[in-house]
Amino acid sequence: MLSCDICGETVTSEPDMKAHLIVHMESEIICPFCKLSGVNYDEMCFHIETAHFEQNTLERNFERINTVQYGTSDNKKDNTLQCGMEVNSSILSGCASNHPKNSAQNLTKDSTLKHEGFYSENLTESRKFLKSREKQSSLTEIKGSVYETTYSPPECPFCGKIEEHSEDMETHVKTKHANLLDIPLEGMDRVQCSGDLQLAHQLQQEEDRKRRSEGSRQEIEEFQKLQRQYGLDNSGGYKQQQLRNMEIEVNRGRMPPSEFHRRKADMMESLALGFDDGKTKTSGIIEALHRYYQNAATDVRRVWLSSVVDHFHSSLGDKGWGCGYRNFQMLLSSLLQNDAYDDCLKGMSIPCIPKIQSMIEDAWKEGFDPQGASQLNNRLQGTKAWIGACEVYILLTSLRVKCHIVDFHKSTGPLGTHPRLFEWILNYYSSEGEGSPKVVCTSKPPIYLQHQGHSRTVIGIEEKKNRTLCLLIFDPGCPSREMQKLLKQDIEASSLKQLRKSMGNLKHKQYQILAVEGALSLEEKLARRQASQVFTAEKIP
């Protein structure tokens, strides 16, 4: 025997049940909540489950059976049926979340359902979903053909507001979300998509804002780090650093207060006159090297040395940033001992670092290298700003010293080495001293050598008996006590390690050299000043 779920009538066979159901399916069904009519049974069930699930649940909880009015077009007699909604509260919430836009949004202002094909297409899947959830749930108790469910207060599908009664919820939806109720059925998918896209867009904007904020913070930190590294953080210059570091030495017990005051007075006098106090200078090394190579260094075939040059090392006032200034002092010490530069240097003395900064600022004011001046805010005095080959070039050019810059902008040998750099320096020094002497003391000034983060001074080059090359370099980071070891009568080979740099020791990505070539006429100086408006350098390779 088969029993009809609509009216409870029993039939003996499945064909009879199908015929019986046709009667119901052809009948006019009326929604008991909003009086919707003109839809078939499946559509009506889905309408009640989605649009009135709170009301239906409430009434079933209190009345156990809800009456649904229906009739045929031929007679208007009302009939009643027991309608068991086979869902509990957890199932309903699952269904509601699965169809978030198919409840109150599908009602127009007159509370009628616009029943398009969408409903009949999705009703089967909705019921399958409910049935599968129903089988998995142990919360529902079967009593006859009715499922008892736990009552949950109705929740607005649009804003999530909870009302005490379903009538209050209907009023809330119609008054607060009337604009949404006007949306036609065919626009529901677009509304859902639009809402999702808007949410995704908002989330993406928030993520982008956080990323920009984080990126901005990192950029600021990196910029501040670079400012500190290159001395542009307004933390003072040579004088302030010298005094601060001497105070630290006193506090640590490494300098007596009397020494502090003496050195402070010497510094103030030096700064007032603009001359270097000579406390970091070591002289006579070129002469000592000449003696050493004459009498020792059996593994060296030939060696070329620059003209006489003094070594200057960094002091407490410029430690960490003064290498460019110290290398300029070394180069200038050689030029001042060369008669070829008497006319342009006019009896200068070695300037102190603040004086060198002032001289570079004067060159900027003359019109040299406006781009470089702008990058350094047109100011060096009172800062710990680094300088490089370009600043040394414009300073020497402003003094009418002829020089040029060569960029070795990439490696020219295996394992990141720069054989072309070594060959260029060899050609520079070996252009003088033709013949067979082992030691050649040239009249060539030393070479300014720049790489990322540091600069040094090349004072010669060795050619080993196996034909390999080794540069001889003065490093401003090497203190006087180490350099003075080279002044001994019998120099130990180990003392030369601080000078010798083989090809494998110079493996920075890029190198830049500045070489002095003579003196400039006034016209040549003006031409080079004009050319420095767009700074260019020779590139190898």
mmCIF file of N, CA, C and O in Angstrom, residues 168-218:
data_model
loop_
_atom_site.group_PDB
_atom_site.id
_atom_site.type_symbol
_atom_site.label_atom_id
_atom_site.label_comp_id
_atom_site.label_asym_id
_atom_site.label_seq_id
_atom_site.Cartn_x
_atom_site.Cartn_y
_atom_site.Cartn_z
ATOM 1 N N ASP A 168 7.149 40.384 12.748
ATOM 2 C CA ASP A 168 8.076 41.516 12.900
ATOM 3 C C ASP A 168 9.186 41.462 11.867
ATOM 4 O O ASP A 168 9.628 42.496 11.358
ATOM 5 N N MET A 169 9.616 40.240 11.551
ATOM 6 C CA MET A 169 10.684 40.098 10.557
ATOM 7 C C MET A 169 10.196 40.519 9.174
ATOM 8 O O MET A 169 10.906 41.179 8.415
ATOM 9 N N GLU A 170 8.940 40.128 8.835
ATOM 10 C CA GLU A 170 8.396 40.535 7.540
ATOM 11 C C GLU A 170 8.310 42.050 7.447
ATOM 12 O O GLU A 170 8.652 42.654 6.435
ATOM 13 N N THR A 171 7.868 42.672 8.535
ATOM 14 C CA THR A 171 7.787 44.136 8.556
ATOM 15 C C THR A 171 9.172 44.757 8.396
ATOM 16 O O THR A 171 9.359 45.727 7.644
ATOM 17 N N HIS A 172 10.138 44.187 9.094
ATOM 18 C CA HIS A 172 11.522 44.690 8.994
ATOM 19 C C HIS A 172 12.044 44.603 7.563
ATOM 20 O O HIS A 172 12.612 45.553 7.024
ATOM 21 N N VAL A 173 11.841 43.444 6.935
ATOM 22 C CA VAL A 173 12.349 43.244 5.571
ATOM 23 C C VAL A 173 11.684 44.212 4.607
ATOM 24 O O VAL A 173 12.339 44.825 3.751
ATOM 25 N N LYS A 174 10.333 44.364 4.737
ATOM 26 C CA LYS A 174 9.615 45.216 3.797
ATOM 27 C C LYS A 174 9.942 46.688 3.973
ATOM 28 O O LYS A 174 9.905 47.456 3.019
ATOM 29 N N THR A 175 10.273 47.078 5.205
ATOM 30 C CA THR A 175 10.564 48.501 5.445
ATOM 31 C C THR A 175 12.043 48.836 5.257
ATOM 32 O O THR A 175 12.374 49.876 4.694
ATOM 33 N N LYS A 176 12.921 47.964 5.734
ATOM 34 C CA LYS A 176 14.361 48.252 5.688
ATOM 35 C C LYS A 176 15.034 47.807 4.396
ATOM 36 O O LYS A 176 16.071 48.344 4.016
ATOM 37 N N HIS A 177 14.459 46.827 3.727
ATOM 38 C CA HIS A 177 15.117 46.277 2.527
ATOM 39 C C HIS A 177 14.168 46.254 1.347
ATOM 40 O O HIS A 177 14.198 45.331 0.518
ATOM 41 N N ALA A 178 13.274 47.256 1.277
ATOM 42 C CA ALA A 178 12.299 47.298 0.196
ATOM 43 C C ALA A 178 12.962 47.364 -1.170
ATOM 44 O O ALA A 178 12.487 46.800 -2.142
ATOM 45 N N ASN A 179 14.103 48.061 -1.222
ATOM 46 C CA ASN A 179 14.790 48.182 -2.513
ATOM 47 C C ASN A 179 15.270 46.830 -3.020
ATOM 48 O O ASN A 179 15.288 46.560 -4.219
ATOM 49 N N LEU A 180 15.635 45.959 -2.098
ATOM 50 C CA LEU A 180 16.085 44.635 -2.504
ATOM 51 C C LEU A 180 14.926 43.759 -2.959
ATOM 52 O O LEU A 180 15.094 42.888 -3.814
ATOM 53 N N LEU A 181 13.741 43.997 -2.382
ATOM 54 C CA LEU A 181 12.570 43.194 -2.760
ATOM 55 C C LEU A 181 12.097 43.517 -4.158
ATOM 56 O O LEU A 181 11.382 42.734 -4.772
ATOM 57 N N ASP A 182 12.493 44.664 -4.707
ATOM 58 C CA ASP A 182 12.069 45.055 -6.051
ATOM 59 C C ASP A 182 12.918 44.419 -7.133
ATOM 60 O O ASP A 182 12.618 44.544 -8.313
ATOM 61 N N ILE A 183 14.009 43.770 -6.742
ATOM 62 C CA ILE A 183 14.923 43.227 -7.747
ATOM 63 C C ILE A 183 14.258 42.060 -8.449
ATOM 64 O O ILE A 183 13.808 41.122 -7.802
ATOM 65 N N PRO A 184 14.146 42.054 -9.778
ATOM 66 C CA PRO A 184 13.531 40.931 -10.486
ATOM 67 C C PRO A 184 14.374 39.687 -10.355
ATOM 68 O O PRO A 184 15.574 39.741 -10.095
ATOM 69 N N LEU A 185 13.703 38.559 -10.581
ATOM 70 C CA LEU A 185 14.367 37.271 -10.400
ATOM 71 C C LEU A 185 15.585 37.118 -11.280
ATOM 72 O O LEU A 185 16.614 36.614 -10.856
ATOM 73 N N GLU A 186 15.446 37.605 -12.543
ATOM 74 C CA GLU A 186 16.576 37.421 -13.451
ATOM 75 C C GLU A 186 17.786 38.248 -13.030
ATOM 76 O O GLU A 186 18.891 38.027 -13.508
ATOM 77 N N GLY A 187 17.594 39.206 -12.130
ATOM 78 C CA GLY A 187 18.726 40.001 -11.656
ATOM 79 C C GLY A 187 19.360 39.487 -10.395
ATOM 80 O O GLY A 187 20.349 40.041 -9.910
ATOM 81 N N MET A 188 18.786 38.396 -9.816
ATOM 82 C CA MET A 188 19.298 37.901 -8.541
ATOM 83 C C MET A 188 20.752 37.458 -8.645
ATOM 84 O O MET A 188 21.571 37.738 -7.774
ATOM 85 N N ASP A 189 21.043 36.721 -9.702
ATOM 86 C CA ASP A 189 22.413 36.237 -9.861
ATOM 87 C C ASP A 189 23.380 37.396 -9.981
ATOM 88 O O ASP A 189 24.482 37.375 -9.443
ATOM 89 N N ARG A 190 22.928 38.447 -10.691
ATOM 90 C CA ARG A 190 23.800 39.607 -10.857
ATOM 91 C C ARG A 190 24.012 40.331 -9.531
ATOM 92 O O ARG A 190 25.078 40.831 -9.228
ATOM 93 N N VAL A 191 22.936 40.394 -8.724
ATOM 94 C CA VAL A 191 23.061 41.030 -7.405
ATOM 95 C C VAL A 191 24.044 40.254 -6.549
ATOM 96 O O VAL A 191 24.911 40.830 -5.891
ATOM 97 N N GLN A 192 23.882 38.922 -6.546
ATOM 98 C CA GLN A 192 24.808 38.096 -5.770
ATOM 99 C C GLN A 192 26.243 38.301 -6.235
ATOM 100 O O GLN A 192 27.158 38.504 -5.440
ATOM 101 N N CYS A 193 26.427 38.275 -7.549
ATOM 102 C CA CYS A 193 27.775 38.449 -8.120
ATOM 103 C C CYS A 193 28.326 39.828 -7.782
ATOM 104 O O CYS A 193 29.475 39.973 -7.411
ATOM 105 N N SER A 194 27.439 40.856 -7.935
ATOM 106 C CA SER A 194 27.875 42.220 -7.640
ATOM 107 C C SER A 194 28.294 42.367 -6.187
ATOM 108 O O SER A 194 29.306 42.984 -5.872
ATOM 109 N N GLY A 195 27.505 41.760 -5.284
ATOM 110 C CA GLY A 195 27.862 41.827 -3.867
ATOM 111 C C GLY A 195 29.174 41.141 -3.572
ATOM 112 O O GLY A 195 30.010 41.658 -2.822
ATOM 113 N N ASP A 196 29.379 39.972 -4.196
ATOM 114 C CA ASP A 196 30.635 39.259 -3.990
ATOM 115 C C ASP A 196 31.811 40.039 -4.532
ATOM 116 O O ASP A 196 32.877 40.120 -3.915
ATOM 117 N N LEU A 197 31.604 40.634 -5.721
ATOM 118 C CA LEU A 197 32.685 41.417 -6.314
ATOM 119 C C LEU A 197 33.011 42.641 -5.468
ATOM 120 O O LEU A 197 34.178 43.004 -5.301
ATOM 121 N N GLN A 198 31.956 43.273 -4.940
ATOM 122 C CA GLN A 198 32.185 44.441 -4.091
ATOM 123 C C GLN A 198 32.955 44.067 -2.838
ATOM 124 O O GLN A 198 33.890 44.764 -2.433
ATOM 125 N N LEU A 199 32.576 42.939 -2.227
ATOM 126 C CA LEU A 199 33.287 42.481 -1.044
ATOM 127 C C LEU A 199 34.739 42.143 -1.377
ATOM 128 O O LEU A 199 35.665 42.513 -0.652
ATOM 129 N N ALA A 200 34.913 41.432 -2.512
ATOM 130 C CA ALA A 200 36.280 41.084 -2.925
ATOM 131 C C ALA A 200 37.095 42.337 -3.200
ATOM 132 O O ALA A 200 38.278 42.421 -2.841
ATOM 133 N N HIS A 201 36.438 43.330 -3.826
ATOM 134 C CA HIS A 201 37.133 44.587 -4.118
ATOM 135 C C HIS A 201 37.535 45.305 -2.835
ATOM 136 O O HIS A 201 38.648 45.822 -2.714
ATOM 137 N N GLN A 202 36.621 45.313 -1.857
ATOM 138 C CA GLN A 202 36.928 45.949 -0.575
ATOM 139 C C GLN A 202 38.077 45.239 0.125
ATOM 140 O O GLN A 202 38.977 45.888 0.676
ATOM 141 N N LEU A 203 38.039 43.898 0.109
ATOM 142 C CA LEU A 203 39.126 43.136 0.738
ATOM 143 C C LEU A 203 40.453 43.392 0.041
ATOM 144 O O LEU A 203 41.496 43.519 0.685
ATOM 145 N N GLN A 204 40.398 43.463 -1.318
ATOM 146 C CA GLN A 204 41.625 43.719 -2.065
ATOM 147 C C GLN A 204 42.161 45.114 -1.776
ATOM 148 O O GLN A 204 43.378 45.318 -1.634
ATOM 149 N N GLN A 205 41.247 46.094 -1.674
ATOM 150 C CA GLN A 205 41.676 47.453 -1.347
ATOM 151 C C GLN A 205 42.324 47.509 0.026
ATOM 152 O O GLN A 205 43.348 48.184 0.217
ATOM 153 N N GLU A 206 41.736 46.791 0.984
ATOM 154 C CA GLU A 206 42.302 46.770 2.327
ATOM 155 C C GLU A 206 43.680 46.112 2.324
ATOM 156 O O GLU A 206 44.613 46.591 2.975
ATOM 157 N N GLU A 207 43.784 45.011 1.564
ATOM 158 C CA GLU A 207 45.081 44.331 1.471
ATOM 159 C C GLU A 207 46.115 45.233 0.802
ATOM 160 O O GLU A 207 47.266 45.317 1.248
ATOM 161 N N ASP A 208 45.699 45.926 -0.268
ATOM 162 C CA ASP A 208 46.615 46.844 -0.945
ATOM 163 C C ASP A 208 47.032 47.984 -0.023
ATOM 164 O O ASP A 208 48.193 48.413 -0.028
ATOM 165 N N ARG A 209 46.051 48.481 0.761
ATOM 166 C CA ARG A 209 46.377 49.574 1.691
ATOM 167 C C ARG A 209 47.393 49.120 2.734
ATOM 168 O O ARG A 209 48.350 49.831 3.038
ATOM 169 N N LYS A 210 47.181 47.908 3.273
ATOM 170 C CA LYS A 210 48.128 47.389 4.254
ATOM 171 C C LYS A 210 49.492 47.184 3.623
ATOM 172 O O LYS A 210 50.518 47.475 4.240
ATOM 173 N N ARG A 211 49.472 46.671 2.375
ATOM 174 C CA ARG A 211 50.756 46.430 1.706
ATOM 175 C C ARG A 211 51.483 47.744 1.437
ATOM 176 O O ARG A 211 52.694 47.843 1.612
ATOM 177 N N ARG A 212 50.700 48.753 0.995
ATOM 178 C CA ARG A 212 51.334 50.062 0.767
ATOM 179 C C ARG A 212 51.860 50.655 2.058
ATOM 180 O O ARG A 212 52.932 51.260 2.097
ATOM 181 N N SER A 213 51.072 50.488 3.125
ATOM 182 C CA SER A 213 51.508 51.006 4.413
ATOM 183 C C SER A 213 52.784 50.321 4.873
ATOM 184 O O SER A 213 53.720 50.979 5.330
ATOM 185 N N GLU A 214 52.803 48.985 4.729
ATOM 186 C CA GLU A 214 54.004 48.243 5.123
ATOM 187 C C GLU A 214 55.181 48.605 4.230
ATOM 188 O O GLU A 214 56.301 48.806 4.695
ATOM 189 N N GLY A 215 54.895 48.701 2.905
ATOM 190 C CA GLY A 215 55.961 49.079 1.980
ATOM 191 C C GLY A 215 56.484 50.470 2.254
ATOM 192 O O GLY A 215 57.690 50.721 2.195
ATOM 193 N N SER A 216 55.556 51.392 2.581
ATOM 194 C CA SER A 216 55.965 52.758 2.890
ATOM 195 C C SER A 216 56.830 52.788 4.148
ATOM 196 O O SER A 216 57.833 53.504 4.196
ATOM 197 N N ARG A 217 56.428 51.994 5.156
ATOM 198 C CA ARG A 217 57.218 51.956 6.384
ATOM 199 C C ARG A 217 58.613 51.415 6.108
ATOM 200 O O ARG A 217 59.616 51.956 6.599
ATOM 201 N N GLN A 218 58.692 50.351 5.302
ATOM 202 C CA GLN A 218 59.991 49.772 4.974
ATOM 203 C C GLN A 218 60.833 50.751 4.163
ATOM 204 O O GLN A 218 62.049 50.859 4.370
#
